[in-house]
């Protein structure tokens, strides 16, 4: 299976369990790896035979900016399900970064990584 990756998609969302996270929001960063067969697109040099990663990026931002959830696990699942709606995408790996998580000790990042497939 071939891979198309989008890294560092940034959007502001209001996800989290604490009132401040819901009220003020914060930046979330999303990395995606889409699994699909790119041979038909390459052979025909035809965008319609592959996934349009620009559209996928816009949809992911819509999910992050959309309805708030408590957990980034839930956010990752919603993103994965949105990606799998694209024809040809058989598998997706989603990494949701929450670099401004409310943690009381120094840290660089918090991430959740999930992999989902059509099967």
PDB file of C-alpha atoms in Angstrom:
ATOM      1  CA  UNK A   1       0.000   0.000   0.000  1.00  0.00           C
ATOM      2  CA  UNK A   2       1.245   3.454  -0.894  1.00  0.00           C
ATOM      3  CA  UNK A   3       1.265   6.352   1.545  1.00  0.00           C
ATOM      4  CA  UNK A   4       0.330  10.011   1.279  1.00  0.00           C
ATOM      5  CA  UNK A   5       1.370  11.994   4.364  1.00  0.00           C
ATOM      6  CA  UNK A   6       0.251  15.378   5.641  1.00  0.00           C
ATOM      7  CA  UNK A   7       2.216  16.677   8.593  1.00  0.00           C
ATOM      8  CA  UNK A   8       1.707  19.628  10.864  1.00  0.00           C
ATOM      9  CA  UNK A   9      -1.878  20.596  10.061  1.00  0.00           C
ATOM     10  CA  UNK A  10      -2.729  23.287  12.614  1.00  0.00           C
ATOM     11  CA  UNK A  11      -6.122  24.425  13.841  1.00  0.00           C
ATOM     12  CA  UNK A  12      -7.615  25.970  16.928  1.00  0.00           C
ATOM     13  CA  UNK A  13     -10.138  23.840  18.782  1.00  0.00           C
ATOM     14  CA  UNK A  14     -11.995  23.854  22.078  1.00  0.00           C
ATOM     15  CA  UNK A  15     -11.370  20.255  23.128  1.00  0.00           C
ATOM     16  CA  UNK A  16     -10.570  19.123  26.647  1.00  0.00           C
ATOM     17  CA  UNK A  17     -12.132  18.238  29.954  1.00  0.00           C
ATOM     18  CA  UNK A  18     -11.387  21.507  31.739  1.00  0.00           C
ATOM     19  CA  UNK A  19     -13.596  24.598  31.440  1.00  0.00           C
ATOM     20  CA  UNK A  20     -10.644  26.796  30.454  1.00  0.00           C
ATOM     21  CA  UNK A  21      -9.834  24.521  27.498  1.00  0.00           C
ATOM     22  CA  UNK A  22     -13.432  24.714  26.304  1.00  0.00           C
ATOM     23  CA  UNK A  23     -13.676  28.488  26.753  1.00  0.00           C
ATOM     24  CA  UNK A  24     -10.297  29.665  25.490  1.00  0.00           C
ATOM     25  CA  UNK A  25      -9.407  26.891  23.067  1.00  0.00           C
ATOM     26  CA  UNK A  26      -5.903  25.949  21.984  1.00  0.00           C
ATOM     27  CA  UNK A  27      -3.908  24.898  18.957  1.00  0.00           C
ATOM     28  CA  UNK A  28      -3.977  21.260  17.912  1.00  0.00           C
ATOM     29  CA  UNK A  29      -1.588  19.786  15.347  1.00  0.00           C
ATOM     30  CA  UNK A  30      -2.504  16.781  13.228  1.00  0.00           C
ATOM     31  CA  UNK A  31      -0.303  14.424  11.225  1.00  0.00           C
ATOM     32  CA  UNK A  32      -1.887  11.995   8.778  1.00  0.00           C
ATOM     33  CA  UNK A  33      -0.661   9.061   6.751  1.00  0.00           C
ATOM     34  CA  UNK A  34      -3.221   7.867   4.218  1.00  0.00           C
ATOM     35  CA  UNK A  35      -2.850   4.367   2.816  1.00  0.00           C
ATOM     36  CA  UNK A  36      -4.019   3.890  -0.776  1.00  0.00           C
ATOM     37  CA  UNK A  37      -2.985   2.533  -4.153  1.00  0.00           C
ATOM     38  CA  UNK A  38      -1.547   5.437  -6.153  1.00  0.00           C
ATOM     39  CA  UNK A  39      -0.740   3.388  -9.271  1.00  0.00           C
ATOM     40  CA  UNK A  40      -3.940   4.284 -11.179  1.00  0.00           C
ATOM     41  CA  UNK A  41      -3.344   8.003 -10.592  1.00  0.00           C
ATOM     42  CA  UNK A  42       0.316   7.759 -11.552  1.00  0.00           C
ATOM     43  CA  UNK A  43      -0.407   5.779 -14.703  1.00  0.00           C
ATOM     44  CA  UNK A  44      -3.026   8.277 -15.897  1.00  0.00           C
ATOM     45  CA  UNK A  45      -1.455  11.353 -14.275  1.00  0.00           C
ATOM     46  CA  UNK A  46      -4.980  12.038 -12.992  1.00  0.00           C
ATOM     47  CA  UNK A  47      -5.869  13.670  -9.683  1.00  0.00           C
ATOM     48  CA  UNK A  48      -9.328  12.077  -9.708  1.00  0.00           C
ATOM     49  CA  UNK A  49      -7.722   8.647  -9.320  1.00  0.00           C
ATOM     50  CA  UNK A  50      -6.053   9.470  -6.001  1.00  0.00           C
ATOM     51  CA  UNK A  51      -6.889  11.326  -2.814  1.00  0.00           C
ATOM     52  CA  UNK A  52      -6.941  15.124  -3.036  1.00  0.00           C
ATOM     53  CA  UNK A  53      -4.814  15.945  -0.001  1.00  0.00           C
ATOM     54  CA  UNK A  54      -5.783  19.613  -0.111  1.00  0.00           C
ATOM     55  CA  UNK A  55      -9.405  18.687   0.462  1.00  0.00           C
ATOM     56  CA  UNK A  56      -8.432  16.204   3.185  1.00  0.00           C
ATOM     57  CA  UNK A  57      -6.447  18.951   4.937  1.00  0.00           C
ATOM     58  CA  UNK A  58      -9.435  21.310   4.861  1.00  0.00           C
ATOM     59  CA  UNK A  59     -11.724  18.612   6.240  1.00  0.00           C
ATOM     60  CA  UNK A  60      -9.342  17.784   9.085  1.00  0.00           C
ATOM     61  CA  UNK A  61      -9.206  21.460  10.066  1.00  0.00           C
ATOM     62  CA  UNK A  62     -13.029  21.530  10.023  1.00  0.00           C
ATOM     63  CA  UNK A  63     -13.121  18.586  12.436  1.00  0.00           C
ATOM     64  CA  UNK A  64     -10.614  20.214  14.805  1.00  0.00           C
ATOM     65  CA  UNK A  65     -12.500  23.513  14.702  1.00  0.00           C
ATOM     66  CA  UNK A  66     -15.847  21.751  15.038  1.00  0.00           C
ATOM     67  CA  UNK A  67     -17.826  20.269  17.889  1.00  0.00           C
ATOM     68  CA  UNK A  68     -15.745  20.094  21.085  1.00  0.00           C
ATOM     69  CA  UNK A  69     -14.939  16.739  22.660  1.00  0.00           C
ATOM     70  CA  UNK A  70     -13.337  15.880  25.975  1.00  0.00           C
ATOM     71  CA  UNK A  71     -10.572  13.596  24.693  1.00  0.00           C
ATOM     72  CA  UNK A  72      -8.040  13.848  21.900  1.00  0.00           C
ATOM     73  CA  UNK A  73      -8.664  10.133  21.413  1.00  0.00           C
ATOM     74  CA  UNK A  74     -12.199  11.050  20.317  1.00  0.00           C
ATOM     75  CA  UNK A  75     -10.887  13.828  18.099  1.00  0.00           C
ATOM     76  CA  UNK A  76      -8.447  11.397  16.435  1.00  0.00           C
ATOM     77  CA  UNK A  77     -11.264   8.919  15.804  1.00  0.00           C
ATOM     78  CA  UNK A  78     -13.430  11.590  14.172  1.00  0.00           C
ATOM     79  CA  UNK A  79     -10.550  12.634  11.939  1.00  0.00           C
ATOM     80  CA  UNK A  80      -9.845   9.024  10.947  1.00  0.00           C
ATOM     81  CA  UNK A  81     -13.473   8.375  10.046  1.00  0.00           C
ATOM     82  CA  UNK A  82     -13.581  11.535   7.917  1.00  0.00           C
ATOM     83  CA  UNK A  83     -10.449  10.468   6.023  1.00  0.00           C
ATOM     84  CA  UNK A  84     -11.814   6.975   5.354  1.00  0.00           C
ATOM     85  CA  UNK A  85     -14.816   8.481   3.565  1.00  0.00           C
ATOM     86  CA  UNK A  86     -12.533   9.315   0.624  1.00  0.00           C
ATOM     87  CA  UNK A  87     -12.633   6.782  -2.187  1.00  0.00           C
ATOM     88  CA  UNK A  88      -9.433   4.825  -2.389  1.00  0.00           C
ATOM     89  CA  UNK A  89      -8.263   5.541   1.167  1.00  0.00           C
ATOM     90  CA  UNK A  90      -8.013   2.088   2.713  1.00  0.00           C
ATOM     91  CA  UNK A  91      -6.147   3.005   5.891  1.00  0.00           C
ATOM     92  CA  UNK A  92      -5.237   6.085   7.884  1.00  0.00           C
ATOM     93  CA  UNK A  93      -2.853   6.817  10.717  1.00  0.00           C
ATOM     94  CA  UNK A  94      -3.782   9.916  12.705  1.00  0.00           C
ATOM     95  CA  UNK A  95      -1.550  11.638  15.232  1.00  0.00           C
ATOM     96  CA  UNK A  96      -3.165  14.416  17.261  1.00  0.00           C
ATOM     97  CA  UNK A  97      -0.732  16.694  19.080  1.00  0.00           C
ATOM     98  CA  UNK A  98      -1.818  18.787  22.041  1.00  0.00           C
ATOM     99  CA  UNK A  99       1.279  20.870  22.785  1.00  0.00           C
ATOM    100  CA  UNK A 100      -0.515  23.193  25.214  1.00  0.00           C
ATOM    101  CA  UNK A 101      -2.136  20.478  27.320  1.00  0.00           C
ATOM    102  CA  UNK A 102      -2.809  21.523  30.922  1.00  0.00           C
ATOM    103  CA  UNK A 103       0.086  19.661  32.509  1.00  0.00           C
ATOM    104  CA  UNK A 104       1.832  21.099  35.565  1.00  0.00           C
ATOM    105  CA  UNK A 105       5.356  19.932  34.707  1.00  0.00           C
ATOM    106  CA  UNK A 106       7.576  20.914  31.751  1.00  0.00           C
ATOM    107  CA  UNK A 107       6.868  18.921  28.574  1.00  0.00           C
ATOM    108  CA  UNK A 108       7.180  19.240  24.805  1.00  0.00           C
ATOM    109  CA  UNK A 109       4.042  17.583  23.492  1.00  0.00           C
ATOM    110  CA  UNK A 110       1.209  15.153  24.166  1.00  0.00           C
ATOM    111  CA  UNK A 111       0.083  12.933  21.298  1.00  0.00           C
ATOM    112  CA  UNK A 112      -2.429  10.226  20.575  1.00  0.00           C
ATOM    113  CA  UNK A 113      -1.806   7.984  17.572  1.00  0.00           C
ATOM    114  CA  UNK A 114      -4.454   5.724  16.059  1.00  0.00           C
ATOM    115  CA  UNK A 115      -4.617   3.586  12.923  1.00  0.00           C
ATOM    116  CA  UNK A 116      -7.950   2.758  11.305  1.00  0.00           C
ATOM    117  CA  UNK A 117      -8.882   0.898   8.135  1.00  0.00           C
ATOM    118  CA  UNK A 118     -11.973   0.111   6.110  1.00  0.00           C
ATOM    119  CA  UNK A 119     -11.850  -3.527   7.179  1.00  0.00           C
TER     120      UNK A 119
END
